[in-house]
Tab-separated table of N, CA and C in Angstrom:
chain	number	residue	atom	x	y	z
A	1	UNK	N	-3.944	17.133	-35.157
A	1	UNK	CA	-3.661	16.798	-33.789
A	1	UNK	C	-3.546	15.296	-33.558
A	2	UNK	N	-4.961	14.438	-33.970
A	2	UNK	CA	-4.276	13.048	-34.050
A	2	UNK	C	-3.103	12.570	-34.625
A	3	UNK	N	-2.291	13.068	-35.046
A	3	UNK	CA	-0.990	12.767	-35.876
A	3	UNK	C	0.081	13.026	-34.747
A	4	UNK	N	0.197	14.090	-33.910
A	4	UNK	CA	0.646	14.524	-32.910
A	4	UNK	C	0.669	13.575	-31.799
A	5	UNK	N	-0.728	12.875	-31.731
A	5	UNK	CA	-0.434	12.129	-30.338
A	5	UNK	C	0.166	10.350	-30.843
A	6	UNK	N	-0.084	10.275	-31.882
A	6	UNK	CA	0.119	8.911	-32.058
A	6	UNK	C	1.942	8.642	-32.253
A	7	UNK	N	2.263	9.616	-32.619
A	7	UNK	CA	4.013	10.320	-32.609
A	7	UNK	C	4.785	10.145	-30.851
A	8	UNK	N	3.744	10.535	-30.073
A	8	UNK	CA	4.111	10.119	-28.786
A	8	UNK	C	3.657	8.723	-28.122
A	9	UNK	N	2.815	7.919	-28.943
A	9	UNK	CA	2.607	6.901	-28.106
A	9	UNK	C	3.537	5.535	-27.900
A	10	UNK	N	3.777	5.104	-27.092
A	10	UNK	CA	4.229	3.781	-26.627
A	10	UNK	C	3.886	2.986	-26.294
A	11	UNK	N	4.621	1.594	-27.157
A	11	UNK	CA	3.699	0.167	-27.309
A	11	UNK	C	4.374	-0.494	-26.363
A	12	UNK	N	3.363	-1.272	-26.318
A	12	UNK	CA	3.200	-1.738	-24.939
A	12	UNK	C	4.720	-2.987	-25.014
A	13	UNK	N	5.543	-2.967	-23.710
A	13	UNK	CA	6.424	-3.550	-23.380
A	13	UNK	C	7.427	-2.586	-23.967
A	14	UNK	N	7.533	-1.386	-24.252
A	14	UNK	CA	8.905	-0.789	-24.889
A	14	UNK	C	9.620	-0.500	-24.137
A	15	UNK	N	9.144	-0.016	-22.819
A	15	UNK	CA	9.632	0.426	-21.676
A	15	UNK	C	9.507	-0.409	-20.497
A	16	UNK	N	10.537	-0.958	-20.071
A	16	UNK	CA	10.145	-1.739	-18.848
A	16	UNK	C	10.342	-1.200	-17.828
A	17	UNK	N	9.918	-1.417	-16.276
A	17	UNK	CA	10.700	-1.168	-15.339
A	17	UNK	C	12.136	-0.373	-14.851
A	18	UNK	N	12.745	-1.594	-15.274
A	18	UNK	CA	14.421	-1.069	-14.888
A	18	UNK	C	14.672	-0.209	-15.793
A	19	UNK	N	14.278	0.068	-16.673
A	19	UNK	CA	14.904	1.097	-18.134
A	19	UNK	C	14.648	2.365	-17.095
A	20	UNK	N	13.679	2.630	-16.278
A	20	UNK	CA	14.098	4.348	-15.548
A	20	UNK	C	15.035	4.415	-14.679
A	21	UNK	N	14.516	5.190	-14.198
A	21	UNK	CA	15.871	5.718	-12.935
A	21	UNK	C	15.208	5.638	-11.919
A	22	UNK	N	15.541	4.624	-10.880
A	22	UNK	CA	15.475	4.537	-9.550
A	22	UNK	C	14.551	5.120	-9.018
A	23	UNK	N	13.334	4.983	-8.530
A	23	UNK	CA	12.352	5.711	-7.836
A	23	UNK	C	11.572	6.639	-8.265
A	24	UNK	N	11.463	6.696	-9.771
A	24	UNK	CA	10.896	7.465	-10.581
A	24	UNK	C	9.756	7.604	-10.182
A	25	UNK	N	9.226	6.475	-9.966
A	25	UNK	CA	7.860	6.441	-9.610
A	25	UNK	C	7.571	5.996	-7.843
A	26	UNK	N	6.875	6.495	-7.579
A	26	UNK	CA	6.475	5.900	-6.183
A	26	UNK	C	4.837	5.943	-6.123
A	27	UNK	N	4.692	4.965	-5.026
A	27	UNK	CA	3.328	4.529	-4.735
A	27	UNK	C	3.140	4.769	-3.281
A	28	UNK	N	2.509	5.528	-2.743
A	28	UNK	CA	2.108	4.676	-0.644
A	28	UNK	C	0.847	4.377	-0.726
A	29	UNK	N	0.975	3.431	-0.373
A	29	UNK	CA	-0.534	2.602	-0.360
A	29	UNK	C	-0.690	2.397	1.248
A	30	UNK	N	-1.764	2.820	1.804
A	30	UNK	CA	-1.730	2.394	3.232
A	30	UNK	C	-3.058	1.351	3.743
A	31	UNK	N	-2.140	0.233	4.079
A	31	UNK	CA	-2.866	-0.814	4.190
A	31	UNK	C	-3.610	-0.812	5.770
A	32	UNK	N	-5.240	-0.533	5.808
A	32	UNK	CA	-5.671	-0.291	6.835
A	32	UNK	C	-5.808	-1.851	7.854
A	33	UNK	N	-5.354	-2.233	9.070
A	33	UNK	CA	-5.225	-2.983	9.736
A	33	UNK	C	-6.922	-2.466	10.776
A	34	UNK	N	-6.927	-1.506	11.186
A	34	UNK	CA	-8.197	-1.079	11.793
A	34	UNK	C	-8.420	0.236	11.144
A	35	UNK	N	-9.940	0.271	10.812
A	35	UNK	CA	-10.339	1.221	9.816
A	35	UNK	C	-11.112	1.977	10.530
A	36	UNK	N	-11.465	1.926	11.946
A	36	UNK	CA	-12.921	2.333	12.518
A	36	UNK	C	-12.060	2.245	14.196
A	37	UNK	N	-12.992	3.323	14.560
A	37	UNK	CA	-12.168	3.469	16.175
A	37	UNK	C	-12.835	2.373	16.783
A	38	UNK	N	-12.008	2.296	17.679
A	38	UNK	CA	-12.088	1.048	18.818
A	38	UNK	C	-11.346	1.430	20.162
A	39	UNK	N	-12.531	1.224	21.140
A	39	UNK	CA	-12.137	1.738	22.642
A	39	UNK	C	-11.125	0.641	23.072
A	40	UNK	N	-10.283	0.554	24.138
A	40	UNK	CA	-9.883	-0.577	24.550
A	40	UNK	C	-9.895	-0.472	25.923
A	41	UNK	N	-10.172	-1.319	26.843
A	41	UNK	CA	-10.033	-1.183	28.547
A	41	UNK	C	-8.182	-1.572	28.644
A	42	UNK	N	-7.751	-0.319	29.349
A	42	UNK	CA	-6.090	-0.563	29.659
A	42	UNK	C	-6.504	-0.786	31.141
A	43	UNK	N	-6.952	-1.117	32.241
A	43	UNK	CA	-7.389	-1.612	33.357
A	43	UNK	C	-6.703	-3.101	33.749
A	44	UNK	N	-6.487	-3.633	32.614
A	44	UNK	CA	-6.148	-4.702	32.634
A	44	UNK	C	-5.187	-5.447	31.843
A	45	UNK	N	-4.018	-6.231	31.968
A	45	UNK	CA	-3.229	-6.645	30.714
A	45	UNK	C	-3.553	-7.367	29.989
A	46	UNK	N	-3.032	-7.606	28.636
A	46	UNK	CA	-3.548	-8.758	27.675
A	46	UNK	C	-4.179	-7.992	26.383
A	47	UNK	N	-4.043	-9.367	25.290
A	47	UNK	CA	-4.563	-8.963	24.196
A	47	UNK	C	-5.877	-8.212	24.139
A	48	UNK	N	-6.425	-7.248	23.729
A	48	UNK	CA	-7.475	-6.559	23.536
A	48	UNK	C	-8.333	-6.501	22.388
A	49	UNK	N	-7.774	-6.343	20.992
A	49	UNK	CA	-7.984	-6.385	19.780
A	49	UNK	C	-6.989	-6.660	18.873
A	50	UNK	N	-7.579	-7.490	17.851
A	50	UNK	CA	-6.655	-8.287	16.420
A	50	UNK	C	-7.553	-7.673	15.144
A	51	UNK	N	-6.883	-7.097	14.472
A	51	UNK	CA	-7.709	-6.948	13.224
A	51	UNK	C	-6.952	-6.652	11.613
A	52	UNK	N	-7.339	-6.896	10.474
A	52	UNK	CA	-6.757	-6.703	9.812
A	52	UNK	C	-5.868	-7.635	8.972
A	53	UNK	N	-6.144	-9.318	9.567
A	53	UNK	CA	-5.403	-9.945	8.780
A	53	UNK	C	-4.960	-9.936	7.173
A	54	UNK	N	-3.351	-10.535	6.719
A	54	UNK	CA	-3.514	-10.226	5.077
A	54	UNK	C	-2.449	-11.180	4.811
A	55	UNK	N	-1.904	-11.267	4.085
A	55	UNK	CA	-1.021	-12.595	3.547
A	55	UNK	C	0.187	-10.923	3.065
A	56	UNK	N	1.264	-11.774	3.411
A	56	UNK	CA	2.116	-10.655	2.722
A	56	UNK	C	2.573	-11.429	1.142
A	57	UNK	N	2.544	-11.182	0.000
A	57	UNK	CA	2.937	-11.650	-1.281
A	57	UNK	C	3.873	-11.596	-1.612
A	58	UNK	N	4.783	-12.167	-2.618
A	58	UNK	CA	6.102	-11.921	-3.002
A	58	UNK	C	5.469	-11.046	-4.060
A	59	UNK	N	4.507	-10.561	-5.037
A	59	UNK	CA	4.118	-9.320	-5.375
A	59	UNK	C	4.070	-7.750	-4.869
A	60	UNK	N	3.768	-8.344	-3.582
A	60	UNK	CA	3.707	-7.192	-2.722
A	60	UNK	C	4.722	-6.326	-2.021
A	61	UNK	N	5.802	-7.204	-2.041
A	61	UNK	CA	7.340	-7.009	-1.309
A	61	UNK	C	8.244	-6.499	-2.768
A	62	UNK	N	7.750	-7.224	-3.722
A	62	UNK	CA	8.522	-6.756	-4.986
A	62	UNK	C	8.888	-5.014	-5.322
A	63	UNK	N	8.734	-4.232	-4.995
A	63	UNK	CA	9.259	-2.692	-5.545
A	63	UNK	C	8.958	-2.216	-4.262
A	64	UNK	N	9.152	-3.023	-3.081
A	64	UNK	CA	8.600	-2.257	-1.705
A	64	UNK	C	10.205	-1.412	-1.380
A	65	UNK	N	9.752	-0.145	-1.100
A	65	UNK	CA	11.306	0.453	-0.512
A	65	UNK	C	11.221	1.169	1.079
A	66	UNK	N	9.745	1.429	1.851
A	66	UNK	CA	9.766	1.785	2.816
A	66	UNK	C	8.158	1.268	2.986
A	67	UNK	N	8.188	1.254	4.692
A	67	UNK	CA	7.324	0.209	5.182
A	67	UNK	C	7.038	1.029	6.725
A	68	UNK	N	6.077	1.791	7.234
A	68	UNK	CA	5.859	1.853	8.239
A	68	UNK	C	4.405	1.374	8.582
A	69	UNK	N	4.653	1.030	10.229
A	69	UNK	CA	2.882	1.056	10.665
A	69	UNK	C	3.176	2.561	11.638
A	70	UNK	N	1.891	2.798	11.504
A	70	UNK	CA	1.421	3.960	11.824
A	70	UNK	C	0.177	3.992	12.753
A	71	UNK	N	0.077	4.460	13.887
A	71	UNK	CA	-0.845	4.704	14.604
A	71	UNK	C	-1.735	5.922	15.040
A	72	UNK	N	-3.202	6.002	15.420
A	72	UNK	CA	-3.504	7.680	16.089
A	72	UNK	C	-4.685	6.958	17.027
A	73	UNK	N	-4.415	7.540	18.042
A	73	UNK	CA	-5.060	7.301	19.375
A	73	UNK	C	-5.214	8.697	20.086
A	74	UNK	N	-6.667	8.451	20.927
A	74	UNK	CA	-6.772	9.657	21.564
A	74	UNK	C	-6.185	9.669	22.470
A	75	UNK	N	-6.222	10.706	23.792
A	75	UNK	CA	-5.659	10.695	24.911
A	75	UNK	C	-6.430	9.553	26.107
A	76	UNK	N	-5.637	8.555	26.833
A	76	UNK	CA	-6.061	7.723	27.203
A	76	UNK	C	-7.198	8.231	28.782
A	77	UNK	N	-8.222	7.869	29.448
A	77	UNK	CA	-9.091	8.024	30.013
A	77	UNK	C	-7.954	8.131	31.667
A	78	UNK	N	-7.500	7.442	31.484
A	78	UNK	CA	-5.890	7.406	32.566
A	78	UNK	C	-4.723	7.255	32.469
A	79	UNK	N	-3.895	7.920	32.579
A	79	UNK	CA	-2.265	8.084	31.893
A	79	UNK	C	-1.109	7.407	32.418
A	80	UNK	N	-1.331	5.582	33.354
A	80	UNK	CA	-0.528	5.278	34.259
A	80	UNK	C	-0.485	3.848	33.250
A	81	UNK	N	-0.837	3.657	32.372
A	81	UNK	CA	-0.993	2.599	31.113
A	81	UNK	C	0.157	2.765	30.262
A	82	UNK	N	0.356	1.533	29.947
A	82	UNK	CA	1.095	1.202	28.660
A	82	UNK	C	0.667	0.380	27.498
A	83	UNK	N	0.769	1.405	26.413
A	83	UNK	CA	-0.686	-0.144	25.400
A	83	UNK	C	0.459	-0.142	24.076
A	84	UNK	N	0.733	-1.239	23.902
A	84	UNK	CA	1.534	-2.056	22.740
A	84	UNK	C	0.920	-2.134	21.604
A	85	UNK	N	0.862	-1.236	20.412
A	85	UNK	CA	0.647	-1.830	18.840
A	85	UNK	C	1.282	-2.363	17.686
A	86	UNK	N	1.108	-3.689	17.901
A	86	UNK	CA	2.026	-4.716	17.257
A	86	UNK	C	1.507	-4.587	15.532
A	87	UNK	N	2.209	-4.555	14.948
A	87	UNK	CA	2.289	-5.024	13.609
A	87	UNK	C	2.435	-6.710	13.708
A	88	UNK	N	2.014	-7.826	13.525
A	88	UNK	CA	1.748	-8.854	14.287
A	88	UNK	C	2.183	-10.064	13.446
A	89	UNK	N	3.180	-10.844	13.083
A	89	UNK	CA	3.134	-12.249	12.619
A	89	UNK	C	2.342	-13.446	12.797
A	90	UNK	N	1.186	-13.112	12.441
A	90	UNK	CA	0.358	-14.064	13.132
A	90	UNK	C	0.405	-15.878	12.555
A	91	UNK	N	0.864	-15.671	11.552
A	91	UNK	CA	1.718	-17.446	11.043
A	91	UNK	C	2.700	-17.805	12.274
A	92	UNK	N	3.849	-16.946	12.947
A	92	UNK	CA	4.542	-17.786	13.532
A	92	UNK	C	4.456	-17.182	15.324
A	93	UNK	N	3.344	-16.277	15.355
A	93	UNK	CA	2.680	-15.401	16.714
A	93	UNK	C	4.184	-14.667	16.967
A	94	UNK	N	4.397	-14.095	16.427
A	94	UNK	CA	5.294	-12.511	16.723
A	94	UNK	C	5.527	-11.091	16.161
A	95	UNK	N	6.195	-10.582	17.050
A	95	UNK	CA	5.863	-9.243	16.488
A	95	UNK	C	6.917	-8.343	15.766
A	96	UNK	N	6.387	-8.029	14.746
A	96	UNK	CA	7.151	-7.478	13.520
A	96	UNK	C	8.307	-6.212	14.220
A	97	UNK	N	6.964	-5.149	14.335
A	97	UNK	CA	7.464	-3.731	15.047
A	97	UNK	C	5.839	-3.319	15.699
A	98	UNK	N	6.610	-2.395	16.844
A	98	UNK	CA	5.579	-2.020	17.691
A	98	UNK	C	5.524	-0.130	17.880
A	99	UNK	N	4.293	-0.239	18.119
A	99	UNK	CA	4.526	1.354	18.243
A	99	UNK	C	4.150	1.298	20.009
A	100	UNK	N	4.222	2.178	20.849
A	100	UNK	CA	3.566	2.289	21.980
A	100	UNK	C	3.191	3.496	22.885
A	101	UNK	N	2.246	3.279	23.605
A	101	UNK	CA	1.763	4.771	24.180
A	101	UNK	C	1.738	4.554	25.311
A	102	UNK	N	2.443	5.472	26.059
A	102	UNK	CA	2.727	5.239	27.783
A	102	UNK	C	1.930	6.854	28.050
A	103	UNK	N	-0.026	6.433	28.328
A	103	UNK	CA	-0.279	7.182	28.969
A	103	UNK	C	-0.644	8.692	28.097
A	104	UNK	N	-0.434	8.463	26.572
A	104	UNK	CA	-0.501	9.774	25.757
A	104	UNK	C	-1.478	8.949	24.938
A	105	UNK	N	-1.911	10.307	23.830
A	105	UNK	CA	-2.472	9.447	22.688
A	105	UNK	C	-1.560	10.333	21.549
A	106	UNK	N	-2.398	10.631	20.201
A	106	UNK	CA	-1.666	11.133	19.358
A	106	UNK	C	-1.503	9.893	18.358
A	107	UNK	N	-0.289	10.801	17.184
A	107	UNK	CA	0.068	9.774	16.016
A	107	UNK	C	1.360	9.662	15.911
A	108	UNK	N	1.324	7.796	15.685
A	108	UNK	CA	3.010	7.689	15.921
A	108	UNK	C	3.239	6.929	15.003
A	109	UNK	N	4.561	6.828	14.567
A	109	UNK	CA	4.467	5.600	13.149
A	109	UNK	C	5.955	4.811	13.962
A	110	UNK	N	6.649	3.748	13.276
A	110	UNK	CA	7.386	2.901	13.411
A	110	UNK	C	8.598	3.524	12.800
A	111	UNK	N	9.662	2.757	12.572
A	111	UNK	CA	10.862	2.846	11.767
A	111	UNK	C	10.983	2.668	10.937
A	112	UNK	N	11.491	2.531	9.586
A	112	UNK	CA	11.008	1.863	8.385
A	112	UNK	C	11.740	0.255	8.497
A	113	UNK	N	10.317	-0.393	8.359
A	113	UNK	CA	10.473	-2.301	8.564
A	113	UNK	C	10.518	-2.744	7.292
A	114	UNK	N	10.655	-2.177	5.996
A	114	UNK	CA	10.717	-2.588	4.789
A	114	UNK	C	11.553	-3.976	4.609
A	115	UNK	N	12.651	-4.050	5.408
A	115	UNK	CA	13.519	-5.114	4.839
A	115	UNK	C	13.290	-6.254	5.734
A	116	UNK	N	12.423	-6.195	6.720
A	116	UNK	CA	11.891	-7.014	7.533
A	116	UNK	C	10.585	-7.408	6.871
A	117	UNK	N	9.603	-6.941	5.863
A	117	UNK	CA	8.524	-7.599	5.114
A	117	UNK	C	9.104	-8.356	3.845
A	118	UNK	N	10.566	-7.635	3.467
A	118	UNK	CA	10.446	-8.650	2.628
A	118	UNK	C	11.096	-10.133	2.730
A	119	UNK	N	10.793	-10.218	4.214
A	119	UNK	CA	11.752	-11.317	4.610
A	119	UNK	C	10.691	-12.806	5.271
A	120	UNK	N	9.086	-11.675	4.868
A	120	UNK	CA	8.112	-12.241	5.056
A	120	UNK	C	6.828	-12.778	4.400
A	121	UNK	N	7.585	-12.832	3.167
A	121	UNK	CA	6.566	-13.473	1.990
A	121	UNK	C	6.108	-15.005	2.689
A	122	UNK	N	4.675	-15.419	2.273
A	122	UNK	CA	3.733	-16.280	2.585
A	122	UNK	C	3.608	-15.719	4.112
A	123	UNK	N	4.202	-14.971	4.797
A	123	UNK	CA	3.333	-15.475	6.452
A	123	UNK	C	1.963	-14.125	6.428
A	124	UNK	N	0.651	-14.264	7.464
A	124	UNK	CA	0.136	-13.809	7.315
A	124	UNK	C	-0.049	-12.290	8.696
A	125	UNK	N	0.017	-11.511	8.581
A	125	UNK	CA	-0.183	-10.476	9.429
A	125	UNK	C	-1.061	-9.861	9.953
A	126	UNK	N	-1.141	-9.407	10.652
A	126	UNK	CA	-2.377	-7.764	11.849
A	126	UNK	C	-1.610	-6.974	12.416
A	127	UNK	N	-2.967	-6.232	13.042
A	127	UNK	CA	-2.622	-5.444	13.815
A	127	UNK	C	-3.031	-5.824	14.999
A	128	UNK	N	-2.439	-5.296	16.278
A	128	UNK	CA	-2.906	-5.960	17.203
A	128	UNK	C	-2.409	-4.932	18.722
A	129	UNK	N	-3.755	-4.842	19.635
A	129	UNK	CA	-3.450	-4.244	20.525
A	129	UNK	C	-3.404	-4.601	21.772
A	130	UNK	N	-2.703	-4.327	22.765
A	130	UNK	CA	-2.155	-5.402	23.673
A	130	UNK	C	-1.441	-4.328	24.781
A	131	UNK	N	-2.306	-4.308	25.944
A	131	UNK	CA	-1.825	-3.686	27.177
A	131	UNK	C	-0.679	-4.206	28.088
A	132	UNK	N	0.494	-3.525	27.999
A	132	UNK	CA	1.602	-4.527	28.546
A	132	UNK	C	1.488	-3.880	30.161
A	133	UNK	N	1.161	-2.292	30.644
A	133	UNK	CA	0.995	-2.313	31.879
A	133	UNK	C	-0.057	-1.736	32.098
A	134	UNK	N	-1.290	-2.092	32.644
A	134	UNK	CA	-2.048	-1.869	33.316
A	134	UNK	C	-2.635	-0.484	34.154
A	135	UNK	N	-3.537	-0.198	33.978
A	135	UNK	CA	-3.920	1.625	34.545
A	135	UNK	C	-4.318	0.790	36.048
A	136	UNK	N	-4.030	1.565	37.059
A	136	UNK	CA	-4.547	1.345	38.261
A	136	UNK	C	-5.823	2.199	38.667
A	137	UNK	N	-6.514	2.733	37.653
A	137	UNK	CA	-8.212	2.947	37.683
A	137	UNK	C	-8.806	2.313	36.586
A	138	UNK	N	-9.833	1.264	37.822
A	138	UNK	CA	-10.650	0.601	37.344
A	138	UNK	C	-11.460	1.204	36.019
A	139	UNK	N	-11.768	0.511	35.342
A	139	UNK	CA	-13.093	0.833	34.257
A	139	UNK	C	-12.233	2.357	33.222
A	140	UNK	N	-10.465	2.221	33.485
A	140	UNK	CA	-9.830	3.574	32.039
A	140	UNK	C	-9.889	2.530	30.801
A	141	UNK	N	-9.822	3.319	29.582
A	141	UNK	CA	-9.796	3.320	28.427
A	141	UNK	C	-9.127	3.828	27.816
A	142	UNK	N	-8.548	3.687	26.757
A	142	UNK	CA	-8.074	4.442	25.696
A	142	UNK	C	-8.755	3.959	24.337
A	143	UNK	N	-9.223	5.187	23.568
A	143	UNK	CA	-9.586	4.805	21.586
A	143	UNK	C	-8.370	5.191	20.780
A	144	UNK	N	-8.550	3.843	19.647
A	144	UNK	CA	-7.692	3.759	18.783
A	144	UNK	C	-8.107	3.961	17.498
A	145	UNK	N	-8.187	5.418	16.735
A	145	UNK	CA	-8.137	5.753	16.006
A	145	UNK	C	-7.980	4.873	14.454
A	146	UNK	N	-7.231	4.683	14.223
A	146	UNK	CA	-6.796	3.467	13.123
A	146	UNK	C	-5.451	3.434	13.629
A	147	UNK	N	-5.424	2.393	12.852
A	147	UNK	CA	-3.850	1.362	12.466
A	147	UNK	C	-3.701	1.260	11.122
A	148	UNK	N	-2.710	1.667	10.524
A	148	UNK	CA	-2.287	1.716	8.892
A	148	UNK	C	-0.922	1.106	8.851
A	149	UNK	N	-0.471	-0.338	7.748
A	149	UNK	CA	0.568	-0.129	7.523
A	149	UNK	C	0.832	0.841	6.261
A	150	UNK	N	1.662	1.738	6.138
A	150	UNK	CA	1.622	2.750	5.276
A	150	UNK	C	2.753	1.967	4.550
A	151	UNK	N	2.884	1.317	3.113
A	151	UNK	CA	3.948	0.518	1.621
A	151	UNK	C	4.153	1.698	0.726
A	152	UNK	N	5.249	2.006	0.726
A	152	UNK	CA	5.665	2.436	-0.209
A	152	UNK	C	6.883	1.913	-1.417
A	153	UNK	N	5.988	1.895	-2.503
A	153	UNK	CA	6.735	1.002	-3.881
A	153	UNK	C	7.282	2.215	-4.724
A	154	UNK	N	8.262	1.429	-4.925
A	154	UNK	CA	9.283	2.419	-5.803
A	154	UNK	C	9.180	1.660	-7.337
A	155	UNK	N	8.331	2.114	-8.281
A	155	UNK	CA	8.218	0.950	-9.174
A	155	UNK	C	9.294	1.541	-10.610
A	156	UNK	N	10.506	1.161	-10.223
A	156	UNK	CA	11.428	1.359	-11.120
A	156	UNK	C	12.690	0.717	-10.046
């Protein structure tokens, strides 16, 4: 049997990368921006929570082929709110892609922004939540479940 496996083995560098076929392999790695729920007061506009900073790498963008952020939130405490979750440029303060909840909760993801990260090597990113309209009852809330950017590498 040891004769058998050493017949199949491959030394190292024989096979590179590009020698497969296109997407042979895939990876999703989901990069948690908020890992732990967090209430937010929609009562009021304005930034609420930032979390999750990371440097995007030219390693990291290298075999990237799809790129969403992804959100799950409960149902908000009052449904007359609008709450903004930015995927966040925080090197040049803007926003990548947003997901948003007018008044629902649930799980929502983005579009695929893949070709927009890789257009963002060295700047550094979050997540970030941010009430653009306001609940007209005092003291509502909504919880935010996590924030994931979900990378998927195609490493071929």
């Amino acid at each position: 049997m040891p004769g058998e496996i050493k017949r199949f083995h491959v030394e190292k560098g024989a096979v590179e990368y590009q020698d497969l076929v296109t997407n042979t392999i895939q990876i999703a790695i989901p990069v948690h921006l908020l890992a732990k729920s967090t209430s937010v007061a929609i009562d009021s506009t304005g930034e609420k929570e930032t979390s999750g900073h990371f440097k995007i790498t030219s390693e990291l963008v290298k075999h990237l082929k799809e790129a969403y952020l992804e959100v799950l939130a409960d149902t908000p405490s009052a449904t007359d709110a609008t709450v903004d979750i930015h995927l966040w440029n925080w090197t040049d303060s803007s926003s990548i892609t947003t997901v948003s909840f007018s008044g629902e909760g649930g799980f929502k993801a983005s579009s695929d922004i893949a070709s927009t990260l890789k257009n963002l090597t060295d700047k550094v990113v979050n997540g970030r939540i941010y009430v653009s309209t306001a609940s007209a009852t005092s003291g509502a809330t909504q919880t935010f479940r996590s924030i994931a950017l979900r990378l998927i590498l195609g490493i071929s």
